[in-house]
């Protein structure tokens, strides 16, 4: 995640975390990938995020992409600017090795030796990767990342042979990546159709140039009929009522990505006061809190996801 730009972080905050209202404050405070990984709850308060649920949601989403546990992207054990690069194998000649193209998921790379029959014709350049596609996301949705080539001395764009550039993505399902662009700038588009961990490798002249592939994680979206609400059958008048919504995919597995657009409708004697209820997220659990004001009355809760009722919706809660 350290290789995400400020725009990538804003995209992640909006589409993955589901909190687009904070993209401006993140942008105004120059929060890129490296800053994001160091954020604390206190920092989020300083940014003006007063909602405890929203702060927990952001922190949980950051942990999702920095810890494995089967649910996220592992943070590199070394800072990306110091990721060791693999030395490509020689072609069997004895010419003096000459530095040539390398790539990694970082902005500052060390060049690696590469042997060619005519070493004087080998160019020297660096590749950098950036984009939301280096994190992961939802299965079935196309995501992208960008490859840029620069001169290692001047940092100016440098053209490479696009026909020698290749992408390999290994994981639970077969992935076909589409490479577009040319010269010094390329875009990789891909999608996966099965949840789990995937590993992205960059090839040049059919050789891997990363010592460690980029690890990403894709999860299935929540399925309305598989999601369930946990709630009490009664709630004392004017007391805080907490309802938990458990986000589950079609196989019943927890969906920890956050950002599921649950909507709440309540019918009852004073239901107008219960309109526009906010749902706050902590991993795969969403929390709804409210107060019921009419003792002896029943309130009916309708919880919808993508305009469909979740598994045990609607349900009633009696105000005692």
PDB file of C-alpha atoms in Angstrom:
ATOM      1  CA  UNK A   1       0.000   0.000   0.000  1.00  0.00           C
ATOM      2  CA  UNK A   2       2.991   2.316   0.365  1.00  0.00           C
ATOM      3  CA  UNK A   3       3.086   2.632  -3.414  1.00  0.00           C
ATOM      4  CA  UNK A   4      -0.367   4.238  -3.662  1.00  0.00           C
ATOM      5  CA  UNK A   5      -0.652   7.848  -4.746  1.00  0.00           C
ATOM      6  CA  UNK A   6      -2.948  10.354  -3.037  1.00  0.00           C
ATOM      7  CA  UNK A   7      -5.546   9.793  -5.779  1.00  0.00           C
ATOM      8  CA  UNK A   8      -5.303   6.007  -5.285  1.00  0.00           C
ATOM      9  CA  UNK A   9      -5.896   6.421  -1.542  1.00  0.00           C
ATOM     10  CA  UNK A  10      -8.943   8.596  -2.227  1.00  0.00           C
ATOM     11  CA  UNK A  11     -10.266   5.968  -4.652  1.00  0.00           C
ATOM     12  CA  UNK A  12      -9.705   3.252  -2.024  1.00  0.00           C
ATOM     13  CA  UNK A  13     -11.415   5.346   0.661  1.00  0.00           C
ATOM     14  CA  UNK A  14     -14.429   5.931  -1.568  1.00  0.00           C
ATOM     15  CA  UNK A  15     -14.932   2.610  -3.373  1.00  0.00           C
ATOM     16  CA  UNK A  16     -13.481   0.045  -0.947  1.00  0.00           C
ATOM     17  CA  UNK A  17     -14.049   1.597   2.479  1.00  0.00           C
ATOM     18  CA  UNK A  18     -17.292   3.287   1.422  1.00  0.00           C
ATOM     19  CA  UNK A  19     -16.552   6.704   2.983  1.00  0.00           C
ATOM     20  CA  UNK A  20     -16.262   9.127   0.049  1.00  0.00           C
ATOM     21  CA  UNK A  21     -17.103  12.105   2.279  1.00  0.00           C
ATOM     22  CA  UNK A  22     -13.540  12.041   3.657  1.00  0.00           C
ATOM     23  CA  UNK A  23     -11.663  12.002   0.345  1.00  0.00           C
ATOM     24  CA  UNK A  24     -11.283  15.800   0.336  1.00  0.00           C
ATOM     25  CA  UNK A  25      -9.733  15.962   3.811  1.00  0.00           C
ATOM     26  CA  UNK A  26      -7.362  13.094   2.904  1.00  0.00           C
ATOM     27  CA  UNK A  27      -6.388  14.892  -0.308  1.00  0.00           C
ATOM     28  CA  UNK A  28      -5.982  18.258   1.449  1.00  0.00           C
ATOM     29  CA  UNK A  29      -3.623  16.633   3.972  1.00  0.00           C
ATOM     30  CA  UNK A  30      -1.478  14.787   1.380  1.00  0.00           C
ATOM     31  CA  UNK A  31      -2.366  11.283   2.571  1.00  0.00           C
ATOM     32  CA  UNK A  32      -0.691   8.836   0.198  1.00  0.00           C
ATOM     33  CA  UNK A  33      -0.037   5.125   0.739  1.00  0.00           C
ATOM     34  CA  UNK A  34       2.934   5.549   3.078  1.00  0.00           C
ATOM     35  CA  UNK A  35       1.077   8.070   5.254  1.00  0.00           C
ATOM     36  CA  UNK A  36      -2.028   5.875   5.279  1.00  0.00           C
ATOM     37  CA  UNK A  37      -0.144   2.937   6.796  1.00  0.00           C
ATOM     38  CA  UNK A  38       1.035   5.111   9.710  1.00  0.00           C
ATOM     39  CA  UNK A  39      -2.345   6.640  10.557  1.00  0.00           C
ATOM     40  CA  UNK A  40      -3.647   6.229  14.105  1.00  0.00           C
ATOM     41  CA  UNK A  41      -7.064   6.811  15.604  1.00  0.00           C
ATOM     42  CA  UNK A  42      -5.732  10.086  17.006  1.00  0.00           C
ATOM     43  CA  UNK A  43      -4.615  11.141  13.525  1.00  0.00           C
ATOM     44  CA  UNK A  44      -8.097  10.484  12.160  1.00  0.00           C
ATOM     45  CA  UNK A  45      -9.545  12.660  14.923  1.00  0.00           C
ATOM     46  CA  UNK A  46      -7.095  15.406  13.928  1.00  0.00           C
ATOM     47  CA  UNK A  47      -8.400  15.090  10.370  1.00  0.00           C
ATOM     48  CA  UNK A  48     -11.866  15.906  11.683  1.00  0.00           C
ATOM     49  CA  UNK A  49     -13.366  12.419  11.560  1.00  0.00           C
ATOM     50  CA  UNK A  50     -15.513  12.522  14.685  1.00  0.00           C
ATOM     51  CA  UNK A  51     -17.490   9.316  14.136  1.00  0.00           C
ATOM     52  CA  UNK A  52     -16.019   6.453  16.146  1.00  0.00           C
ATOM     53  CA  UNK A  53     -17.565   3.944  13.752  1.00  0.00           C
ATOM     54  CA  UNK A  54     -16.043   5.628  10.720  1.00  0.00           C
ATOM     55  CA  UNK A  55     -12.619   5.780  12.356  1.00  0.00           C
ATOM     56  CA  UNK A  56     -12.832   2.080  13.253  1.00  0.00           C
ATOM     57  CA  UNK A  57     -13.946   1.306   9.707  1.00  0.00           C
ATOM     58  CA  UNK A  58     -10.930   3.091   8.225  1.00  0.00           C
ATOM     59  CA  UNK A  59      -8.499   1.454  10.654  1.00  0.00           C
ATOM     60  CA  UNK A  60     -10.009  -1.988  10.027  1.00  0.00           C
ATOM     61  CA  UNK A  61      -9.757  -1.485   6.265  1.00  0.00           C
ATOM     62  CA  UNK A  62      -6.099  -0.493   6.610  1.00  0.00           C
ATOM     63  CA  UNK A  63      -5.440  -3.634   8.656  1.00  0.00           C
ATOM     64  CA  UNK A  64      -7.245  -5.689   6.029  1.00  0.00           C
ATOM     65  CA  UNK A  65      -4.562  -4.778   3.506  1.00  0.00           C
ATOM     66  CA  UNK A  66      -1.591  -4.989   5.847  1.00  0.00           C
ATOM     67  CA  UNK A  67      -2.180  -8.336   7.538  1.00  0.00           C
ATOM     68  CA  UNK A  68      -2.840 -11.753   6.104  1.00  0.00           C
ATOM     69  CA  UNK A  69      -5.161 -13.796   8.239  1.00  0.00           C
ATOM     70  CA  UNK A  70      -6.659 -14.934   4.933  1.00  0.00           C
ATOM     71  CA  UNK A  71      -8.350 -11.588   4.469  1.00  0.00           C
ATOM     72  CA  UNK A  72      -5.916  -9.032   3.116  1.00  0.00           C
ATOM     73  CA  UNK A  73      -2.707  -7.934   1.571  1.00  0.00           C
ATOM     74  CA  UNK A  74       0.549  -8.536   3.431  1.00  0.00           C
ATOM     75  CA  UNK A  75       2.662  -5.473   3.905  1.00  0.00           C
ATOM     76  CA  UNK A  76       6.156  -6.003   2.439  1.00  0.00           C
ATOM     77  CA  UNK A  77       8.676  -7.022   5.065  1.00  0.00           C
ATOM     78  CA  UNK A  78      11.043  -4.425   3.686  1.00  0.00           C
ATOM     79  CA  UNK A  79      10.286  -0.897   2.581  1.00  0.00           C
ATOM     80  CA  UNK A  80       9.472  -1.082  -1.141  1.00  0.00           C
ATOM     81  CA  UNK A  81      12.366   1.199  -2.035  1.00  0.00           C
ATOM     82  CA  UNK A  82      14.688  -1.497  -0.705  1.00  0.00           C
ATOM     83  CA  UNK A  83      12.995  -4.571  -2.152  1.00  0.00           C
ATOM     84  CA  UNK A  84      15.758  -6.849  -3.471  1.00  0.00           C
ATOM     85  CA  UNK A  85      15.443  -7.503  -7.196  1.00  0.00           C
ATOM     86  CA  UNK A  86      16.078 -10.792  -8.846  1.00  0.00           C
ATOM     87  CA  UNK A  87      19.108 -11.026 -11.107  1.00  0.00           C
ATOM     88  CA  UNK A  88      17.898 -12.414 -14.449  1.00  0.00           C
ATOM     89  CA  UNK A  89      19.723 -15.499 -15.709  1.00  0.00           C
ATOM     90  CA  UNK A  90      22.425 -15.101 -18.305  1.00  0.00           C
ATOM     91  CA  UNK A  91      22.112 -16.148 -21.938  1.00  0.00           C
ATOM     92  CA  UNK A  92      25.245 -18.246 -21.724  1.00  0.00           C
ATOM     93  CA  UNK A  93      27.691 -15.616 -23.037  1.00  0.00           C
ATOM     94  CA  UNK A  94      30.735 -14.193 -21.305  1.00  0.00           C
ATOM     95  CA  UNK A  95      30.183 -10.508 -22.081  1.00  0.00           C
ATOM     96  CA  UNK A  96      30.384  -8.046 -19.199  1.00  0.00           C
ATOM     97  CA  UNK A  97      26.989  -7.732 -17.459  1.00  0.00           C
ATOM     98  CA  UNK A  98      25.319  -4.372 -17.997  1.00  0.00           C
ATOM     99  CA  UNK A  99      22.483  -2.836 -15.908  1.00  0.00           C
ATOM    100  CA  UNK A 100      19.110  -2.986 -17.636  1.00  0.00           C
ATOM    101  CA  UNK A 101      15.372  -2.800 -17.047  1.00  0.00           C
ATOM    102  CA  UNK A 102      13.996  -3.792 -13.668  1.00  0.00           C
ATOM    103  CA  UNK A 103      10.591  -3.425 -12.080  1.00  0.00           C
ATOM    104  CA  UNK A 104       9.111  -3.531  -8.621  1.00  0.00           C
ATOM    105  CA  UNK A 105       6.135  -2.185  -6.748  1.00  0.00           C
ATOM    106  CA  UNK A 106       8.123   0.823  -5.575  1.00  0.00           C
ATOM    107  CA  UNK A 107       9.159   4.223  -6.788  1.00  0.00           C
ATOM    108  CA  UNK A 108      12.910   3.925  -6.163  1.00  0.00           C
ATOM    109  CA  UNK A 109      14.579   0.845  -7.610  1.00  0.00           C
ATOM    110  CA  UNK A 110      18.060  -0.537  -7.892  1.00  0.00           C
ATOM    111  CA  UNK A 111      19.073  -1.611 -11.395  1.00  0.00           C
ATOM    112  CA  UNK A 112      19.860  -5.279 -11.894  1.00  0.00           C
ATOM    113  CA  UNK A 113      22.473  -6.819 -14.174  1.00  0.00           C
ATOM    114  CA  UNK A 114      21.260  -8.583 -17.281  1.00  0.00           C
ATOM    115  CA  UNK A 115      23.348 -10.289 -19.909  1.00  0.00           C
ATOM    116  CA  UNK A 116      22.749  -9.939 -23.627  1.00  0.00           C
ATOM    117  CA  UNK A 117      24.959 -11.050 -26.555  1.00  0.00           C
ATOM    118  CA  UNK A 118      25.460  -7.416 -27.479  1.00  0.00           C
ATOM    119  CA  UNK A 119      25.717  -5.638 -24.126  1.00  0.00           C
ATOM    120  CA  UNK A 120      26.279  -2.237 -25.731  1.00  0.00           C
ATOM    121  CA  UNK A 121      22.759  -2.325 -27.188  1.00  0.00           C
ATOM    122  CA  UNK A 122      21.069  -2.923 -23.839  1.00  0.00           C
ATOM    123  CA  UNK A 123      19.251   0.172 -22.487  1.00  0.00           C
ATOM    124  CA  UNK A 124      19.195   1.209 -18.855  1.00  0.00           C
ATOM    125  CA  UNK A 125      15.900   2.200 -17.270  1.00  0.00           C
ATOM    126  CA  UNK A 126      13.624   1.749 -14.276  1.00  0.00           C
ATOM    127  CA  UNK A 127      10.007   0.657 -14.036  1.00  0.00           C
ATOM    128  CA  UNK A 128       7.583   1.753 -11.311  1.00  0.00           C
ATOM    129  CA  UNK A 129       4.122   0.400 -10.575  1.00  0.00           C
ATOM    130  CA  UNK A 130       1.208   2.273  -9.059  1.00  0.00           C
ATOM    131  CA  UNK A 131      -2.550   1.989  -8.875  1.00  0.00           C
ATOM    132  CA  UNK A 132      -5.484   0.501  -7.009  1.00  0.00           C
ATOM    133  CA  UNK A 133      -5.040  -2.779  -8.889  1.00  0.00           C
ATOM    134  CA  UNK A 134      -2.012  -3.490  -6.692  1.00  0.00           C
ATOM    135  CA  UNK A 135      -4.327  -3.892  -3.691  1.00  0.00           C
ATOM    136  CA  UNK A 136      -7.199  -6.087  -4.861  1.00  0.00           C
ATOM    137  CA  UNK A 137     -10.945  -5.605  -4.529  1.00  0.00           C
ATOM    138  CA  UNK A 138     -14.162  -7.311  -5.542  1.00  0.00           C
ATOM    139  CA  UNK A 139     -14.291 -10.364  -7.768  1.00  0.00           C
ATOM    140  CA  UNK A 140     -15.806  -9.749 -11.178  1.00  0.00           C
ATOM    141  CA  UNK A 141     -14.813  -6.070 -11.283  1.00  0.00           C
ATOM    142  CA  UNK A 142     -12.053  -4.836 -13.572  1.00  0.00           C
ATOM    143  CA  UNK A 143      -9.183  -3.109 -11.804  1.00  0.00           C
ATOM    144  CA  UNK A 144      -5.999  -1.485 -13.093  1.00  0.00           C
ATOM    145  CA  UNK A 145      -2.460  -0.506 -12.278  1.00  0.00           C
ATOM    146  CA  UNK A 146       0.078   1.483 -14.244  1.00  0.00           C
ATOM    147  CA  UNK A 147       3.651   0.799 -15.297  1.00  0.00           C
ATOM    148  CA  UNK A 148       5.905   3.729 -15.995  1.00  0.00           C
ATOM    149  CA  UNK A 149       9.456   3.656 -17.357  1.00  0.00           C
ATOM    150  CA  UNK A 150      11.991   6.361 -16.549  1.00  0.00           C
ATOM    151  CA  UNK A 151      15.637   7.060 -17.125  1.00  0.00           C
ATOM    152  CA  UNK A 152      17.460   6.247 -13.850  1.00  0.00           C
ATOM    153  CA  UNK A 153      19.665   9.315 -14.098  1.00  0.00           C
ATOM    154  CA  UNK A 154      17.318  12.060 -15.272  1.00  0.00           C
ATOM    155  CA  UNK A 155      14.001  10.507 -14.135  1.00  0.00           C
ATOM    156  CA  UNK A 156      12.586  11.518 -17.513  1.00  0.00           C
ATOM    157  CA  UNK A 157      10.295   9.087 -19.389  1.00  0.00           C
ATOM    158  CA  UNK A 158      12.154   6.419 -21.347  1.00  0.00           C
ATOM    159  CA  UNK A 159      10.675   4.169 -23.996  1.00  0.00           C
ATOM    160  CA  UNK A 160      10.968   0.388 -23.705  1.00  0.00           C
ATOM    161  CA  UNK A 161      10.095  -2.474 -26.003  1.00  0.00           C
ATOM    162  CA  UNK A 162       6.478  -3.144 -25.082  1.00  0.00           C
ATOM    163  CA  UNK A 163       6.553  -6.504 -26.833  1.00  0.00           C
ATOM    164  CA  UNK A 164       9.017  -7.723 -24.181  1.00  0.00           C
ATOM    165  CA  UNK A 165       6.856  -6.623 -21.259  1.00  0.00           C
ATOM    166  CA  UNK A 166       4.677  -9.321 -19.692  1.00  0.00           C
ATOM    167  CA  UNK A 167       2.303  -9.770 -16.759  1.00  0.00           C
ATOM    168  CA  UNK A 168       1.765 -12.997 -14.830  1.00  0.00           C
ATOM    169  CA  UNK A 169      -1.017 -13.273 -12.224  1.00  0.00           C
ATOM    170  CA  UNK A 170      -1.288 -16.512 -10.236  1.00  0.00           C
ATOM    171  CA  UNK A 171      -4.093 -17.401  -7.862  1.00  0.00           C
ATOM    172  CA  UNK A 172      -7.217 -19.519  -7.300  1.00  0.00           C
ATOM    173  CA  UNK A 173      -8.528 -18.802 -10.802  1.00  0.00           C
ATOM    174  CA  UNK A 174      -7.020 -18.165 -14.214  1.00  0.00           C
ATOM    175  CA  UNK A 175      -6.469 -14.459 -14.831  1.00  0.00           C
ATOM    176  CA  UNK A 176      -5.871 -12.828 -18.194  1.00  0.00           C
ATOM    177  CA  UNK A 177      -4.341  -9.371 -17.964  1.00  0.00           C
ATOM    178  CA  UNK A 178      -4.726  -6.821 -20.728  1.00  0.00           C
ATOM    179  CA  UNK A 179      -1.685  -4.634 -21.365  1.00  0.00           C
ATOM    180  CA  UNK A 180      -2.236  -1.347 -23.206  1.00  0.00           C
ATOM    181  CA  UNK A 181      -0.088   1.685 -23.886  1.00  0.00           C
ATOM    182  CA  UNK A 182       3.367   2.002 -25.312  1.00  0.00           C
ATOM    183  CA  UNK A 183       6.671   3.802 -25.113  1.00  0.00           C
ATOM    184  CA  UNK A 184       7.291   4.637 -21.461  1.00  0.00           C
ATOM    185  CA  UNK A 185       3.775   4.186 -20.055  1.00  0.00           C
ATOM    186  CA  UNK A 186       1.542   1.118 -19.847  1.00  0.00           C
ATOM    187  CA  UNK A 187      -1.723   0.163 -18.146  1.00  0.00           C
ATOM    188  CA  UNK A 188      -2.589  -3.319 -16.917  1.00  0.00           C
ATOM    189  CA  UNK A 189      -6.301  -4.185 -16.643  1.00  0.00           C
ATOM    190  CA  UNK A 190      -7.540  -7.439 -15.143  1.00  0.00           C
ATOM    191  CA  UNK A 191     -10.336  -9.053 -13.158  1.00  0.00           C
ATOM    192  CA  UNK A 192     -10.653 -12.280 -11.196  1.00  0.00           C
ATOM    193  CA  UNK A 193     -13.701 -14.528 -10.818  1.00  0.00           C
ATOM    194  CA  UNK A 194     -12.838 -16.353  -7.605  1.00  0.00           C
ATOM    195  CA  UNK A 195     -12.008 -14.896  -4.163  1.00  0.00           C
ATOM    196  CA  UNK A 196      -8.615 -15.340  -2.522  1.00  0.00           C
ATOM    197  CA  UNK A 197      -4.985 -14.275  -2.737  1.00  0.00           C
ATOM    198  CA  UNK A 198      -3.330 -13.546  -6.065  1.00  0.00           C
ATOM    199  CA  UNK A 199       0.291 -12.813  -6.931  1.00  0.00           C
ATOM    200  CA  UNK A 200       1.298 -10.351  -9.642  1.00  0.00           C
ATOM    201  CA  UNK A 201       4.685 -10.694 -11.315  1.00  0.00           C
ATOM    202  CA  UNK A 202       6.250  -8.445 -13.937  1.00  0.00           C
ATOM    203  CA  UNK A 203       8.260 -10.001 -16.766  1.00  0.00           C
ATOM    204  CA  UNK A 204      10.681  -8.443 -19.183  1.00  0.00           C
ATOM    205  CA  UNK A 205      11.953 -10.514 -22.070  1.00  0.00           C
ATOM    206  CA  UNK A 206      10.096 -13.506 -20.492  1.00  0.00           C
ATOM    207  CA  UNK A 207      12.024 -13.204 -17.201  1.00  0.00           C
ATOM    208  CA  UNK A 208      10.692 -12.234 -13.796  1.00  0.00           C
ATOM    209  CA  UNK A 209      12.262  -9.021 -12.557  1.00  0.00           C
ATOM    210  CA  UNK A 210      10.718  -9.022  -9.071  1.00  0.00           C
ATOM    211  CA  UNK A 211      12.256 -10.823  -6.160  1.00  0.00           C
ATOM    212  CA  UNK A 212       8.801 -10.928  -4.561  1.00  0.00           C
ATOM    213  CA  UNK A 213       5.524 -10.819  -6.521  1.00  0.00           C
ATOM    214  CA  UNK A 214       2.955  -8.228  -5.471  1.00  0.00           C
ATOM    215  CA  UNK A 215       0.354  -9.901  -3.277  1.00  0.00           C
ATOM    216  CA  UNK A 216      -3.289  -8.832  -3.647  1.00  0.00           C
ATOM    217  CA  UNK A 217      -6.579 -10.100  -2.227  1.00  0.00           C
ATOM    218  CA  UNK A 218     -10.011 -10.271  -3.844  1.00  0.00           C
ATOM    219  CA  UNK A 219     -13.249 -10.969  -2.007  1.00  0.00           C
ATOM    220  CA  UNK A 220     -16.803 -11.732  -3.056  1.00  0.00           C
ATOM    221  CA  UNK A 221     -19.483  -9.078  -2.514  1.00  0.00           C
ATOM    222  CA  UNK A 222     -22.027  -9.523   0.226  1.00  0.00           C
ATOM    223  CA  UNK A 223     -25.114 -11.495  -0.810  1.00  0.00           C
ATOM    224  CA  UNK A 224     -28.335  -9.963   0.638  1.00  0.00           C
ATOM    225  CA  UNK A 225     -29.994 -13.315   1.375  1.00  0.00           C
ATOM    226  CA  UNK A 226     -26.883 -14.531   3.244  1.00  0.00           C
ATOM    227  CA  UNK A 227     -26.586 -11.461   5.478  1.00  0.00           C
ATOM    228  CA  UNK A 228     -28.387 -11.607   8.812  1.00  0.00           C
ATOM    229  CA  UNK A 229     -29.280  -9.192  11.593  1.00  0.00           C
ATOM    230  CA  UNK A 230     -28.812  -9.872  15.302  1.00  0.00           C
ATOM    231  CA  UNK A 231     -31.264  -7.934  17.457  1.00  0.00           C
ATOM    232  CA  UNK A 232     -33.141  -8.120  20.767  1.00  0.00           C
ATOM    233  CA  UNK A 233     -36.843  -8.936  20.700  1.00  0.00           C
ATOM    234  CA  UNK A 234     -37.557  -6.079  23.127  1.00  0.00           C
ATOM    235  CA  UNK A 235     -35.924  -2.751  23.920  1.00  0.00           C
ATOM    236  CA  UNK A 236     -36.666  -0.439  26.866  1.00  0.00           C
ATOM    237  CA  UNK A 237     -38.242   2.874  25.927  1.00  0.00           C
ATOM    238  CA  UNK A 238     -35.728   5.660  25.188  1.00  0.00           C
ATOM    239  CA  UNK A 239     -32.789   3.295  25.668  1.00  0.00           C
ATOM    240  CA  UNK A 240     -30.108   2.696  23.066  1.00  0.00           C
ATOM    241  CA  UNK A 241     -31.018  -0.200  20.802  1.00  0.00           C
ATOM    242  CA  UNK A 242     -28.109  -1.830  18.957  1.00  0.00           C
ATOM    243  CA  UNK A 243     -28.669  -4.058  15.954  1.00  0.00           C
ATOM    244  CA  UNK A 244     -25.759  -5.949  14.366  1.00  0.00           C
ATOM    245  CA  UNK A 245     -25.761  -6.810  10.671  1.00  0.00           C
ATOM    246  CA  UNK A 246     -23.415  -9.634   9.667  1.00  0.00           C
ATOM    247  CA  UNK A 247     -22.150  -9.269   6.090  1.00  0.00           C
ATOM    248  CA  UNK A 248     -21.823 -12.642   4.335  1.00  0.00           C
ATOM    249  CA  UNK A 249     -21.117 -13.745   0.766  1.00  0.00           C
ATOM    250  CA  UNK A 250     -23.166 -16.325  -1.126  1.00  0.00           C
ATOM    251  CA  UNK A 251     -21.268 -19.153   0.601  1.00  0.00           C
ATOM    252  CA  UNK A 252     -21.860 -17.705   4.067  1.00  0.00           C
ATOM    253  CA  UNK A 253     -18.292 -16.451   4.489  1.00  0.00           C
ATOM    254  CA  UNK A 254     -17.661 -13.131   6.295  1.00  0.00           C
ATOM    255  CA  UNK A 255     -17.144 -10.168   3.953  1.00  0.00           C
ATOM    256  CA  UNK A 256     -14.585  -7.985   5.708  1.00  0.00           C
ATOM    257  CA  UNK A 257     -13.945  -5.426   2.980  1.00  0.00           C
ATOM    258  CA  UNK A 258     -16.439  -2.907   4.343  1.00  0.00           C
ATOM    259  CA  UNK A 259     -18.469  -0.399   2.373  1.00  0.00           C
ATOM    260  CA  UNK A 260     -21.588  -2.531   1.871  1.00  0.00           C
ATOM    261  CA  UNK A 261     -24.483  -0.089   1.259  1.00  0.00           C
ATOM    262  CA  UNK A 262     -27.014  -1.341   3.815  1.00  0.00           C
ATOM    263  CA  UNK A 263     -30.175   0.761   4.011  1.00  0.00           C
ATOM    264  CA  UNK A 264     -32.611   0.866   6.942  1.00  0.00           C
ATOM    265  CA  UNK A 265     -36.333   1.586   6.905  1.00  0.00           C
ATOM    266  CA  UNK A 266     -38.372   1.523  10.117  1.00  0.00           C
ATOM    267  CA  UNK A 267     -42.148   1.522  10.514  1.00  0.00           C
ATOM    268  CA  UNK A 268     -43.763   2.335  13.847  1.00  0.00           C
ATOM    269  CA  UNK A 269     -45.671   5.037  15.763  1.00  0.00           C
ATOM    270  CA  UNK A 270     -42.838   7.579  15.533  1.00  0.00           C
ATOM    271  CA  UNK A 271     -40.888   6.129  12.620  1.00  0.00           C
ATOM    272  CA  UNK A 272     -40.222   9.574  11.177  1.00  0.00           C
ATOM    273  CA  UNK A 273     -37.647  10.105  13.923  1.00  0.00           C
ATOM    274  CA  UNK A 274     -35.981   6.862  12.844  1.00  0.00           C
ATOM    275  CA  UNK A 275     -35.386   7.845   9.215  1.00  0.00           C
ATOM    276  CA  UNK A 276     -31.904   8.118   7.678  1.00  0.00           C
ATOM    277  CA  UNK A 277     -30.337   5.893  10.309  1.00  0.00           C
ATOM    278  CA  UNK A 278     -26.550   5.579   9.946  1.00  0.00           C
ATOM    279  CA  UNK A 279     -24.852   2.201   9.796  1.00  0.00           C
ATOM    280  CA  UNK A 280     -21.262   1.982  11.031  1.00  0.00           C
ATOM    281  CA  UNK A 281     -18.872  -0.785  10.088  1.00  0.00           C
ATOM    282  CA  UNK A 282     -16.226  -2.828  11.902  1.00  0.00           C
ATOM    283  CA  UNK A 283     -14.915  -5.543   9.596  1.00  0.00           C
ATOM    284  CA  UNK A 284     -17.766  -7.844   8.570  1.00  0.00           C
ATOM    285  CA  UNK A 285     -20.093  -6.466  11.275  1.00  0.00           C
ATOM    286  CA  UNK A 286     -22.258  -3.385  10.732  1.00  0.00           C
ATOM    287  CA  UNK A 287     -23.831  -1.578  13.697  1.00  0.00           C
ATOM    288  CA  UNK A 288     -27.149   0.256  13.771  1.00  0.00           C
ATOM    289  CA  UNK A 289     -28.058   2.225  16.909  1.00  0.00           C
ATOM    290  CA  UNK A 290     -31.275   4.090  17.672  1.00  0.00           C
ATOM    291  CA  UNK A 291     -33.869   4.754  20.392  1.00  0.00           C
ATOM    292  CA  UNK A 292     -37.518   3.709  20.457  1.00  0.00           C
ATOM    293  CA  UNK A 293     -39.826   6.269  22.061  1.00  0.00           C
ATOM    294  CA  UNK A 294     -43.279   4.653  22.264  1.00  0.00           C
ATOM    295  CA  UNK A 295     -43.679   2.116  25.067  1.00  0.00           C
ATOM    296  CA  UNK A 296     -45.991  -0.752  24.246  1.00  0.00           C
ATOM    297  CA  UNK A 297     -45.484  -0.381  20.491  1.00  0.00           C
ATOM    298  CA  UNK A 298     -43.880  -2.640  17.908  1.00  0.00           C
ATOM    299  CA  UNK A 299     -41.350  -1.356  15.409  1.00  0.00           C
ATOM    300  CA  UNK A 300     -40.655  -3.157  12.150  1.00  0.00           C
ATOM    301  CA  UNK A 301     -37.132  -2.928  10.725  1.00  0.00           C
ATOM    302  CA  UNK A 302     -36.482  -3.388   7.021  1.00  0.00           C
ATOM    303  CA  UNK A 303     -32.782  -3.868   6.211  1.00  0.00           C
ATOM    304  CA  UNK A 304     -31.891  -3.863   2.534  1.00  0.00           C
ATOM    305  CA  UNK A 305     -28.725  -4.376   0.532  1.00  0.00           C
ATOM    306  CA  UNK A 306     -28.825  -3.398  -3.127  1.00  0.00           C
ATOM    307  CA  UNK A 307     -32.595  -2.924  -2.749  1.00  0.00           C
ATOM    308  CA  UNK A 308     -33.071  -6.507  -1.512  1.00  0.00           C
ATOM    309  CA  UNK A 309     -34.016  -7.589   2.000  1.00  0.00           C
ATOM    310  CA  UNK A 310     -31.302  -9.378   3.939  1.00  0.00           C
ATOM    311  CA  UNK A 311     -31.917 -12.927   5.150  1.00  0.00           C
ATOM    312  CA  UNK A 312     -34.103 -12.265   8.217  1.00  0.00           C
ATOM    313  CA  UNK A 313     -35.558  -8.901   7.251  1.00  0.00           C
ATOM    314  CA  UNK A 314     -38.102  -7.541   8.024  1.00  0.00           C
ATOM    315  CA  UNK A 315     -38.266  -8.164  11.774  1.00  0.00           C
ATOM    316  CA  UNK A 316     -39.968  -6.507  14.738  1.00  0.00           C
ATOM    317  CA  UNK A 317     -38.698  -5.154  18.041  1.00  0.00           C
ATOM    318  CA  UNK A 318     -41.130  -4.483  20.916  1.00  0.00           C
ATOM    319  CA  UNK A 319     -40.630  -1.260  22.902  1.00  0.00           C
ATOM    320  CA  UNK A 320     -41.151  -2.052  26.582  1.00  0.00           C
TER     321      UNK A 320
END
